[in-house]
Tab-separated table of C-alpha atoms and ligand atoms in Angstrom:
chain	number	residue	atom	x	y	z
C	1	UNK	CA	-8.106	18.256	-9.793
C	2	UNK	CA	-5.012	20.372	-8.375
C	3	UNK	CA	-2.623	18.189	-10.153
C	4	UNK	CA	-1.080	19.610	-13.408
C	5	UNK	CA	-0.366	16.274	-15.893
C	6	UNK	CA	1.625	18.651	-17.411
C	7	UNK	CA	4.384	19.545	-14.332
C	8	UNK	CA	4.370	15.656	-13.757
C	9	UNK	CA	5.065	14.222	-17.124
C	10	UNK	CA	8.041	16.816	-17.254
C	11	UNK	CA	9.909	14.736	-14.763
C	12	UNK	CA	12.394	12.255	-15.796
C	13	UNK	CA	11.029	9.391	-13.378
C	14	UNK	CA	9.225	6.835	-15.236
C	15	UNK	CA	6.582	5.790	-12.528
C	16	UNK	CA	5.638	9.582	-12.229
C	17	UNK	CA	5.610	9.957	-16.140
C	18	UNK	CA	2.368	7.130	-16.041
C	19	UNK	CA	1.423	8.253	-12.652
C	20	UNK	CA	0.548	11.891	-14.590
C	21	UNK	CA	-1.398	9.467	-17.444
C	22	UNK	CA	1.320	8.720	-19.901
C	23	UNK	CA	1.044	5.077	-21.896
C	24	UNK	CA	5.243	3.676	-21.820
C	25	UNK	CA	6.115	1.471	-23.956
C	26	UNK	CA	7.357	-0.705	-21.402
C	27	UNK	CA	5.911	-0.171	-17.849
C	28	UNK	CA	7.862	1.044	-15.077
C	29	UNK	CA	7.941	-2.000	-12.651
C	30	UNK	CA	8.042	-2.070	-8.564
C	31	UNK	CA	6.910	-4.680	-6.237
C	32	UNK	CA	4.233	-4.442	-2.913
C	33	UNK	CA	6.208	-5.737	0.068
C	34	UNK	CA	9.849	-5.518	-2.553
C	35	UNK	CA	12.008	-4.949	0.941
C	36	UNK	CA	11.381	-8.347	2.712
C	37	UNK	CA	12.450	-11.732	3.669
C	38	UNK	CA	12.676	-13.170	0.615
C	39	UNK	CA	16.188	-11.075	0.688
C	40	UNK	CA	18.943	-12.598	2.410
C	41	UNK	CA	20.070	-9.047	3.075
C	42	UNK	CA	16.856	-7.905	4.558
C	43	UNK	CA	16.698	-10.811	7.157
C	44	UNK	CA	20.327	-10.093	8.089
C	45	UNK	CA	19.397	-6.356	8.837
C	46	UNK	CA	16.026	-7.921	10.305
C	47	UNK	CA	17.905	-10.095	12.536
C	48	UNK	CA	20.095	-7.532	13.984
C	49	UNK	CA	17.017	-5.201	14.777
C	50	UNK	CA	15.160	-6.369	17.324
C	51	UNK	CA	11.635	-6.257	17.129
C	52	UNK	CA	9.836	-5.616	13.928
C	53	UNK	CA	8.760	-1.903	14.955
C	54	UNK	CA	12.326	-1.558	16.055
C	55	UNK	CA	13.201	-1.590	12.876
C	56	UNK	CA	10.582	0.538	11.075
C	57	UNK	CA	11.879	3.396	13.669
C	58	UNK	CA	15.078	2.946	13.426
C	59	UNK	CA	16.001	5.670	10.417
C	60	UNK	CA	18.747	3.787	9.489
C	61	UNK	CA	17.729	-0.021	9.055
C	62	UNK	CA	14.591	1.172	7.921
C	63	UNK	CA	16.569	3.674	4.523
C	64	UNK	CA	18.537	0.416	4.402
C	65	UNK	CA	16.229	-2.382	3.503
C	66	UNK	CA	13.958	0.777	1.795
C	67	UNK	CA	17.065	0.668	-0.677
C	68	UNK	CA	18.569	-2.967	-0.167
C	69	UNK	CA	15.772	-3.947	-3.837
C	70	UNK	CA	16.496	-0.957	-5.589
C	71	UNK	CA	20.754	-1.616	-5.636
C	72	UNK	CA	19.588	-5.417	-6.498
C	73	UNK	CA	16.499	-5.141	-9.093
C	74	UNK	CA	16.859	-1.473	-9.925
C	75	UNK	CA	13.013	-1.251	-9.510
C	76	UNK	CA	11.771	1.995	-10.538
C	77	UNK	CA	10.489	3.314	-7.293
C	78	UNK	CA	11.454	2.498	-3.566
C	79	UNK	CA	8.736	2.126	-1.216
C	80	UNK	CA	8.980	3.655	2.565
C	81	UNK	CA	9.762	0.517	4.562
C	82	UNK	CA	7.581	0.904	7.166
C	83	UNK	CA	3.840	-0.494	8.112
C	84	UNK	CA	0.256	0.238	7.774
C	85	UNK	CA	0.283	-0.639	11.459
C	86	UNK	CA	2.342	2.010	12.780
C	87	UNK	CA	-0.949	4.779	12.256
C	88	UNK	CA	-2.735	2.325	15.503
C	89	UNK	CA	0.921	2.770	17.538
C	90	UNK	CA	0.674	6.368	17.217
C	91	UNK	CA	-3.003	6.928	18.483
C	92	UNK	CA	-1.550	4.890	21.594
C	93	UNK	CA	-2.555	1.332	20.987
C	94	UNK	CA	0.232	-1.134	21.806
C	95	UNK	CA	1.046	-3.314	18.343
C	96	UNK	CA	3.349	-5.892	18.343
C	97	UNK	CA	4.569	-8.525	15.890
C	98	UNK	CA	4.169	-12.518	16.668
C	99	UNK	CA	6.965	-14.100	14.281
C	100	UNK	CA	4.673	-16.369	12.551
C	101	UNK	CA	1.263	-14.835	13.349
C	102	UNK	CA	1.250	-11.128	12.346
C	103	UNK	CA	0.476	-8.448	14.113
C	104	UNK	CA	-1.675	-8.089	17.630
C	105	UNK	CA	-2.904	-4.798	18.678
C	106	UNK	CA	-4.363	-4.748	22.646
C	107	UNK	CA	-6.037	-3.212	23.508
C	108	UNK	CA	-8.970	-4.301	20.994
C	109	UNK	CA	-11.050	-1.342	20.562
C	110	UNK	CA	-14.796	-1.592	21.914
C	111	UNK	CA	-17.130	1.380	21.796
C	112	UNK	CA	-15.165	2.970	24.728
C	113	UNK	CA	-12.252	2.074	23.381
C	114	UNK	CA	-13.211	4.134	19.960
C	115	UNK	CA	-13.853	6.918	21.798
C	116	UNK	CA	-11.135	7.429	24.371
C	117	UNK	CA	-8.490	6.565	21.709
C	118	UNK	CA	-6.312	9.880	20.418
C	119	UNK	CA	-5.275	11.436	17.335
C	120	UNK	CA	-2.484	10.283	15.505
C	121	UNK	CA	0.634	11.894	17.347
C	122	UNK	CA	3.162	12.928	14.305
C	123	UNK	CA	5.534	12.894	16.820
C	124	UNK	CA	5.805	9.639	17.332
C	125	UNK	CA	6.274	9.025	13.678
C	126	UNK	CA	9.434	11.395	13.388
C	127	UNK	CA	11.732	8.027	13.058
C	128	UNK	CA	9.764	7.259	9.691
C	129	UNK	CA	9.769	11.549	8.459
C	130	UNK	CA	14.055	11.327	9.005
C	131	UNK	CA	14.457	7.357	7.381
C	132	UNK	CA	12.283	9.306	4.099
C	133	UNK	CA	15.002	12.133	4.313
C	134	UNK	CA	18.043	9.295	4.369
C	135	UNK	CA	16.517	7.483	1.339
C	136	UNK	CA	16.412	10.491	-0.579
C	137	UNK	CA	20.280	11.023	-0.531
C	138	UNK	CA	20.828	7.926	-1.665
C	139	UNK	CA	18.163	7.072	-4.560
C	140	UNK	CA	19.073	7.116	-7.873
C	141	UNK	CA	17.257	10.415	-9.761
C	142	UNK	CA	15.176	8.273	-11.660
C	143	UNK	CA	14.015	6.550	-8.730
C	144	UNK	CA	10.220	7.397	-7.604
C	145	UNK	CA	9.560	7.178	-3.617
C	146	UNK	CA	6.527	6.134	-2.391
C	147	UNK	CA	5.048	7.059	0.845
C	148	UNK	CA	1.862	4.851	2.196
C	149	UNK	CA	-0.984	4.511	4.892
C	150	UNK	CA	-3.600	2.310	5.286
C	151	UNK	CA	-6.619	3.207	4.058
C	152	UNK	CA	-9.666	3.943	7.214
C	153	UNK	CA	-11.397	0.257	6.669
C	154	UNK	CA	-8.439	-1.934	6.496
C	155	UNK	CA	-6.459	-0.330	9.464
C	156	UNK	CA	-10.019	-0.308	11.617
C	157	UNK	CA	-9.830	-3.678	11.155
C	158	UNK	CA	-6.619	-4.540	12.756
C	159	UNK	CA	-7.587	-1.648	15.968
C	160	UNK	CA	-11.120	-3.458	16.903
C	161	UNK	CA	-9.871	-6.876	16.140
C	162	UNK	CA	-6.108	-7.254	17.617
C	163	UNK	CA	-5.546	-9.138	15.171
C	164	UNK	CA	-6.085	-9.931	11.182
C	165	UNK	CA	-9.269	-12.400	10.815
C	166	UNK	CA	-10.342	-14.143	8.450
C	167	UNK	CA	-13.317	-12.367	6.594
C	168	UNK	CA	-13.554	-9.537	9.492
C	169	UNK	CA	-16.359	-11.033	11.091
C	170	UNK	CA	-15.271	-9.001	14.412
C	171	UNK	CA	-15.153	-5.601	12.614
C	172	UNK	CA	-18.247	-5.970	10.169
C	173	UNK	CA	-20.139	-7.214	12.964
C	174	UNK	CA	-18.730	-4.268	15.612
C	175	UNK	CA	-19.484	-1.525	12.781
C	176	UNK	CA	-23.379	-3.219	12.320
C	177	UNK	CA	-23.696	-2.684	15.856
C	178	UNK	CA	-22.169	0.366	16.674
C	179	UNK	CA	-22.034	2.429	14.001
C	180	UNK	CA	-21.556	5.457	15.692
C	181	UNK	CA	-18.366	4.313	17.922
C	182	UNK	CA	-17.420	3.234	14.396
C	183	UNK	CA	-17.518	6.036	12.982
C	184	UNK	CA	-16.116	8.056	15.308
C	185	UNK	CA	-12.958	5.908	15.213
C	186	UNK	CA	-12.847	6.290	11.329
C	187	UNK	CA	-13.206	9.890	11.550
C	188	UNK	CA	-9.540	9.981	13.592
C	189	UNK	CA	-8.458	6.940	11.371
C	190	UNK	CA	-9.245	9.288	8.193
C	191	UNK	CA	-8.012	12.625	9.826
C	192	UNK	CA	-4.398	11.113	11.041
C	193	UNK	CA	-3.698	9.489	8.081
C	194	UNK	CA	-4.231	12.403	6.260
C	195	UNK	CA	-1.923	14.529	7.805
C	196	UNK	CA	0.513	11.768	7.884
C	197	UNK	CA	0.782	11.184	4.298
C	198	UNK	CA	1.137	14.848	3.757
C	199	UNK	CA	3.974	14.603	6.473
C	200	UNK	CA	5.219	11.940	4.191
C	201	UNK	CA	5.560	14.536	1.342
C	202	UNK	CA	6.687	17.570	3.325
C	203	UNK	CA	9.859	14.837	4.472
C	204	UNK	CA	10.370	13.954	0.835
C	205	UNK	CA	8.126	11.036	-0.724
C	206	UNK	CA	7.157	11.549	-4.593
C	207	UNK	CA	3.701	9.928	-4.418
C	208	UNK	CA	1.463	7.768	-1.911
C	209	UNK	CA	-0.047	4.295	-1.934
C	210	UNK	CA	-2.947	3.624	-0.048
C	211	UNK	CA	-3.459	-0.050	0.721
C	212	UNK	CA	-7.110	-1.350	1.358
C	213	UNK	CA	-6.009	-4.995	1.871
C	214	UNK	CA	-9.777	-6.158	3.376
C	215	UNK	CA	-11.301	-4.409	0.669
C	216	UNK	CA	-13.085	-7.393	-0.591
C	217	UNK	CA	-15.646	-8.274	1.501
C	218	UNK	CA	-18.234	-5.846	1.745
C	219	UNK	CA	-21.589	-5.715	0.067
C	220	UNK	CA	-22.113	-2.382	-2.251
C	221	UNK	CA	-23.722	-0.583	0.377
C	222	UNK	CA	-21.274	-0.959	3.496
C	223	UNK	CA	-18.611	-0.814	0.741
C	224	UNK	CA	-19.970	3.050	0.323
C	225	UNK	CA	-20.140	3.668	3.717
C	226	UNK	CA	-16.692	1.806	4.984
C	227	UNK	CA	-14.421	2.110	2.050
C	228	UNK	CA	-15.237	4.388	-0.096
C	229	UNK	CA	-16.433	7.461	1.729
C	230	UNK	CA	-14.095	7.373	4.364
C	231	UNK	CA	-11.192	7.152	1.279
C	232	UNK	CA	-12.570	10.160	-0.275
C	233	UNK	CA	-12.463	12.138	2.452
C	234	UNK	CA	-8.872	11.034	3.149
C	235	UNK	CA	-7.858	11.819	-0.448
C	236	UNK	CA	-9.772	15.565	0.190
C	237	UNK	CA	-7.760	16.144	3.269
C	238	UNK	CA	-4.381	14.857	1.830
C	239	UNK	CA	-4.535	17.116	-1.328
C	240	UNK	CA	-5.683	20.114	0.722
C	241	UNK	CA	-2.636	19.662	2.561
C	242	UNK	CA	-0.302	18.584	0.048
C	243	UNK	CA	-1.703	19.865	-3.780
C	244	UNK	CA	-0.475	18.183	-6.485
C	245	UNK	CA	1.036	15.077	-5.377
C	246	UNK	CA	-0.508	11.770	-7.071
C	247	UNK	CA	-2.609	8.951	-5.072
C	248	UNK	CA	-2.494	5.502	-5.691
C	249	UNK	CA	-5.637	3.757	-4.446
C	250	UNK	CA	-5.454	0.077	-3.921
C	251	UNK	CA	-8.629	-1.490	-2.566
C	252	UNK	CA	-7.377	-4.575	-3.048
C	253	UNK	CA	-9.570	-7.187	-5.021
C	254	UNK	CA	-12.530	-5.126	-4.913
C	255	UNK	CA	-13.944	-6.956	-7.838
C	256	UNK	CA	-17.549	-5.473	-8.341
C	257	UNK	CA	-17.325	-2.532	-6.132
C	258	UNK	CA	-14.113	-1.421	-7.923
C	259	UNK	CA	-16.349	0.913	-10.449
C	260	UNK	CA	-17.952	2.698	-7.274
C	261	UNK	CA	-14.190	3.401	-6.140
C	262	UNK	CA	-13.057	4.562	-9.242
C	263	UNK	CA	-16.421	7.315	-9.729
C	264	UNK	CA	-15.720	8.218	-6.020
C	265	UNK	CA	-12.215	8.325	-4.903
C	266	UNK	CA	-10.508	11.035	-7.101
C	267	UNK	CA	-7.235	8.876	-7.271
C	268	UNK	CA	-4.853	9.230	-10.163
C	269	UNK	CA	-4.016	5.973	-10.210
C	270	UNK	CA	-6.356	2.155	-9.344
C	271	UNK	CA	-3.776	-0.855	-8.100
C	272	UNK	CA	-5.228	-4.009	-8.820
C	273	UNK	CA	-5.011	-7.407	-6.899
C	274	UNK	CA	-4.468	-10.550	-8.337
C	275	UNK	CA	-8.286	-11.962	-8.720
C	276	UNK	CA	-9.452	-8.331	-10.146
C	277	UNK	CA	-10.432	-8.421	-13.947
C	278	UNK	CA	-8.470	-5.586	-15.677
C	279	UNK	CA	-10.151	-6.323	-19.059
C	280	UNK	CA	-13.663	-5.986	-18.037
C	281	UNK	CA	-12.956	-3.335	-15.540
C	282	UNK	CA	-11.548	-1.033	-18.077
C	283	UNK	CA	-15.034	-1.103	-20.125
C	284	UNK	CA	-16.259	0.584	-17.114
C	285	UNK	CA	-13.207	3.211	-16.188
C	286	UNK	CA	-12.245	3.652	-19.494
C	287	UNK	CA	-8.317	3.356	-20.687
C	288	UNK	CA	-7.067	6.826	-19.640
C	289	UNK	CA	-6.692	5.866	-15.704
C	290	UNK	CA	-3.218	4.365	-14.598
C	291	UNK	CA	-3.655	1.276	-13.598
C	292	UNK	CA	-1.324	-0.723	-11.409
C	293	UNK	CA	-0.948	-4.295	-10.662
C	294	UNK	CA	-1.656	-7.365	-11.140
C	295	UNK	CA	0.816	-10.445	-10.976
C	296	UNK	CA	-0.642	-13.343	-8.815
C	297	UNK	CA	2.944	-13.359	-6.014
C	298	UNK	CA	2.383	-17.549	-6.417
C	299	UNK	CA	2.828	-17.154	-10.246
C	300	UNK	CA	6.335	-15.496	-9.300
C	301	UNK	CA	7.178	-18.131	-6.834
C	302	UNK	CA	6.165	-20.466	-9.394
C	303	UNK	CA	8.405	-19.146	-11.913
C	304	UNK	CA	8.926	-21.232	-15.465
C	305	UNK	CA	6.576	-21.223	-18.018
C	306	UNK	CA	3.765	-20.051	-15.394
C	307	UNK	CA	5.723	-16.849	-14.663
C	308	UNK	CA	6.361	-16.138	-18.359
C	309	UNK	CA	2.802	-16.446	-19.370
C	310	UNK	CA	1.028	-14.694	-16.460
C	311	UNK	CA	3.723	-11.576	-17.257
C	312	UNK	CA	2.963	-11.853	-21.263
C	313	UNK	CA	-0.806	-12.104	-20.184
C	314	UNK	CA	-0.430	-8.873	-17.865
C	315	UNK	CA	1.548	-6.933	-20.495
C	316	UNK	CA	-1.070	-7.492	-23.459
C	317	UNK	CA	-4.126	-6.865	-20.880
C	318	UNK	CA	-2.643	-3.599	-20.090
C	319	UNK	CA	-0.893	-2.661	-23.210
C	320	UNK	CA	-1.346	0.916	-24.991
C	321	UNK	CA	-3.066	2.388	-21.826
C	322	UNK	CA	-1.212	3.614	-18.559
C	323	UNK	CA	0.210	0.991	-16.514
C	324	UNK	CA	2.471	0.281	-13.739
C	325	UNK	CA	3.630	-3.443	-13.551
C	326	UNK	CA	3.482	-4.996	-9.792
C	327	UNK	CA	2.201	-7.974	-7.881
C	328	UNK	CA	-1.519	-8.246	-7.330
C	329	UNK	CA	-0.452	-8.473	-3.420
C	330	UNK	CA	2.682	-8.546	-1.625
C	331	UNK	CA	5.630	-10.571	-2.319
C	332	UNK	CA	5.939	-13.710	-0.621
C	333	UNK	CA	8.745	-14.678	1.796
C	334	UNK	CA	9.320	-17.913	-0.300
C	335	UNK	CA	10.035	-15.808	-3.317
C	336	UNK	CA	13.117	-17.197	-5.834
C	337	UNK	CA	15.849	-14.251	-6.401
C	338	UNK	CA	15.959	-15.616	-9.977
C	339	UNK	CA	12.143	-15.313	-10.241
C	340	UNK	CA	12.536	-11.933	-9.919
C	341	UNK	CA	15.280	-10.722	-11.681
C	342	UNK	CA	13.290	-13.046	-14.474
C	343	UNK	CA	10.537	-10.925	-14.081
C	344	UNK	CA	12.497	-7.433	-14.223
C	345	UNK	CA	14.003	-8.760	-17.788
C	346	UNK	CA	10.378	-9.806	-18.938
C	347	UNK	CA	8.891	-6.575	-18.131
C	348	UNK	CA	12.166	-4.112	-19.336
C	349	UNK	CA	11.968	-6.613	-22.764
I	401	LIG	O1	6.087	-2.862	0.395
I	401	LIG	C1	7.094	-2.638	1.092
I	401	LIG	O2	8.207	-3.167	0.885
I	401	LIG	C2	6.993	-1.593	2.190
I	401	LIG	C3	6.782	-2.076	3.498
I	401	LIG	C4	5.428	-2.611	3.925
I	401	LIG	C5	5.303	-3.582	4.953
I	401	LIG	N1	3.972	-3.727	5.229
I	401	LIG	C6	6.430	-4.251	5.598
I	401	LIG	C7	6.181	-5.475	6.387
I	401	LIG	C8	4.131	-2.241	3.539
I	401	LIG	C9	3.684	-1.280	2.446
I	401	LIG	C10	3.227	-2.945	4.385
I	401	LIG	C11	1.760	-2.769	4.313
I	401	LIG	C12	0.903	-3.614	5.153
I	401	LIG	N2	1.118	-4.060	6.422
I	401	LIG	C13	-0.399	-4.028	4.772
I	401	LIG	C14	-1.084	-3.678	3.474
I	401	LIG	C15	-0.609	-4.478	2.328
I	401	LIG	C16	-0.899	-5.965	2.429
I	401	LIG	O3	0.087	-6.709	2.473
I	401	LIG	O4	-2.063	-6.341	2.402
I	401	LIG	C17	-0.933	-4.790	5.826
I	401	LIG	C18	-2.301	-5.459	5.879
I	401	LIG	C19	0.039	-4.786	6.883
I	401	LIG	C20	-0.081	-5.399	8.225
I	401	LIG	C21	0.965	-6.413	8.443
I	401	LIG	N3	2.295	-6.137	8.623
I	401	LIG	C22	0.791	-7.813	8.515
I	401	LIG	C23	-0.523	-8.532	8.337
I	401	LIG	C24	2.054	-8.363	8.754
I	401	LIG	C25	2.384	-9.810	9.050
I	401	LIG	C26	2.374	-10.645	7.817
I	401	LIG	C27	3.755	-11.117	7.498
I	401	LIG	O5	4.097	-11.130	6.303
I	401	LIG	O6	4.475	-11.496	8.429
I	401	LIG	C28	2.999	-7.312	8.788
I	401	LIG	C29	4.461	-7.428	8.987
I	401	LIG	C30	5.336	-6.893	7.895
I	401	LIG	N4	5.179	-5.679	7.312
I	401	LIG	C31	6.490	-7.530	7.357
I	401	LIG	C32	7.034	-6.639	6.414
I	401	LIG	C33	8.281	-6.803	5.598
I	401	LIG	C34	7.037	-8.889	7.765
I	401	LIG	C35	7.595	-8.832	9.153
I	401	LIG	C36	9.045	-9.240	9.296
I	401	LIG	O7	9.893	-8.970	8.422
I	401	LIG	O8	9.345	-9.805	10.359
C-alpha cells in the first residue's frame, strides 16, 4: 500500500490518527448524513435554496450546512455536503428530488441508455471542488474533511431504476439480463468516480467515504462481480491518482459478504451498518483494521436508557482496536438535538 501509517499518525487530527491504524482511547466521533433536517439551521438554509441540487452547487449553502454540525457538536470531521446522486447529473442524466419521495433520475437507463450515456464531466462538479475550498478556511485544524462518492453498485442502482426500490429488483434483474450493457455502465460509473474523488483531494478533502447503501442484497457471487470488483478497481484508480490518501469503504450491512470485501477492497478503513456483527466479523478481519460505525439512528432517536446502552454496547464491542464511532446509517430527520449532544458526551466520556 502507498500509504505511510507513519506520515498519517503524525497529524494532529484524531479521525486521521485511527484512520492510519491507531487504537484512541476514546474514538473520534462523526455522524453519516450529520448536516440535515434534523437541524433547525439546516432547513432554514434548505428553505432558502431552492431545489435540493441547488443547494449542493451552490458553494456557499453547501460550506454552510457542511459546517452548521461541526460549530454545534464539534464532531471530529465535516463531511462534503453534497450527494451520491450528483455522479448520474454529471454523465447527463436529469436527477431531481421529490420532497417526500427521494430522488428520480429519467431517463432510466436501458441497454441503449448504458451505452450512449457519457463520462462524468468534472466540470459540472466545479460548484462542489470551490464549496471543499470554502470549508477548508473555516474548519477548525483538528477537524478531518471527508470527501465521498457512491460506490459503482449502489449509484447503478438509482441510473437504471429512476428511482430507489425496494430490494433492486429492477437493477438485479437488468444486470442478469444484460450483463454486458451493465457492465459497460459500471465501467464509466467506476472510472468517473475515480477521478472525482481524486478531484475531491486535489480541492482539499483529508480522506474519502465510499457509501454502498444497497450493499445487502446480493448473493456471494453477484456480490463479487457487482460490489466488490467494481470497488477495487475504483480504489486502484483513486490511489493511482491520489497516493496516500485513506479510503473508507462502507458496503453497508453486508453481513456475510463483508469478509470477501475486506480480502478484496484494499480500504484502510470498513464502516459498518447497524445489523452488521462487529464481534464476529473481527474473528475474520482481525483487530488491526479501523472500523467505523455502528449506532442503530432509531436507538438515537430513541434516546434514554436505549441510547445509553446501545453506545456502552458499541464502545466495549470496539474497544482496544481502531475505531471510529458513527451511526450504522444516516441520521434521521426526526432526530432529538439533545440525543445527540447526549451521544457526543457518552462517546468523549
Ligand atoms: O452525510 C452528510 O451529511 C453529507 C451529505 C450526504 C447526503 N447524502 C445529503 C442528503 C451524503 C453523504 C449522502 C449520501 C447518499 N445519498 C446516499 C448514501 C448513504 C445512504 O444514506 O444510504 C444515498 C443512497 C443518497 C441518495 C439520496 N439522497 C436519497 C435516497 C435521498 C432522499 C432520502 C431523504 O432523506 O430524503 C437523498 C437526499 C438527501 N441527501 C438529503 C440530504 C441531507 C435530504 C434532502 C433534503 O434535505 O431535502
Amino acid at each position: 500500500m502507498s500509504l505511510s501509517n507513519a506520515d498519517l499518525g503524525k497529524t494532529a487530527k484524531p479521525i486521521m490518527r485511527v484512520l492510519a491504524g491507531d487504537t484512541l482511547e476514546r474514538p473520534p466521533i462523526w455522524l453519516m448524513r450529520q448536516a440535515g433536517r434534523y437541524l433547525p439551521e439546516y432547513r432554514a438554509v434548505r428553505a432558502e435554496a431552492g431545489s435540493f441540487l441547488d443547494l449542493c452547487y451552490s458553494p456557499k449553502k453547501a460550506a454552510e450546512v457542511t459546517l452548521q454540525p461541526i460549530r454545534r457538536f464539534g464532531f471530529d470531521a465535516a463531511i462534503l455536503f453534497s450527494d451520491i446522486l450528483v455522479v448520474p447529473h454529471a454523465m447527463g442524466q436529469t436527477v431531481t428530488f421529490v420532497e417526500g419521495e427521494g430522488p428520480r433520475l429519467s431517463p432510466p437507463l436501458d441497454s441503449a441508455g448504458c451505452d450512449n450515456i457519457g463520462a462524468v464531466d468534472l466540470a459540472r462538479l466545479d460548484p462542489v471542488f470551490e464549496a471543499i475550498g470554502l470549508i477548508k478556511t473555516q474548519l477548525p485544524a483538528e477537524t478531518a474533511l471527508l470527501g465521498f462518492c457512491g460506490a459503482p453498485w449502489t449509484v447503478a442502482s438509482y441510473m437504471i431504476a429512476g428511482q430507489g426500490s425496494r430490494d433492486l429488483e429492477t437493477v438485479r434483474l437488468f444486470a442478469y439480463r444484460h450483463p454486458e450493457a451493465f457492465g459497460r455502465l459500471m465501467d464509466k460509473i467506476v472510472e468517473g468516480s475515480a477521478r472525482y474523488l481524486a478531484a475531491q483531494v486535489k480541492a482539499g478533502v483529508d480522506a474519502v467515504q465510499i457509501f454502498d447503501s444497497w450493499a445487502s442484497v446480493l448473493p456471494p457471487a453477484q456480490f463479487k462481480a457487482w460490489c466488490v470488483d467494481p470497488m477495487r478497481r475504483l480504489v486502484a484508480e483513486f490511489r493511482r491518482l491520489a497516493p496516500g490518501v485513506p479510503v473508507i469503504g462502507f458496503p453497508r450491512e453486508a453481513g456475510g459478504n463483508l469478509a470477501a470485501y475486506c480480502r478484496d477492497v484494499p480500504v484502510e478503513c470498513l464502516g459498518v451498518g447497524t445489523a452488521d456483527n462487529i464481534v464476529q466479523l473481527r474473528k475474520i478481519i482481525g483487530n488491526s483494521l479501523p472500523v467505523q460505525g455502528n449506532l442503530d439512528p432509531l436507538a438515537l432517536v430513541a434516546g434514554g436508557r436505549s441510547l445509553d446502552e446501545s453506545v456502552a454496547g458499541i464502545l466495549s464491542d470496539f474497544a482496544g482496536k481502531p475505531h471510529i464511532f458513527n451511526l450504522g446509517h444516516g441520521i434521521l430527520p426526526h432526530t432529538p438535538i439533545a440525543h445527540v449532544e447526549r451521544l457526543v458526551a457518552l462517546v468523549r466520556g
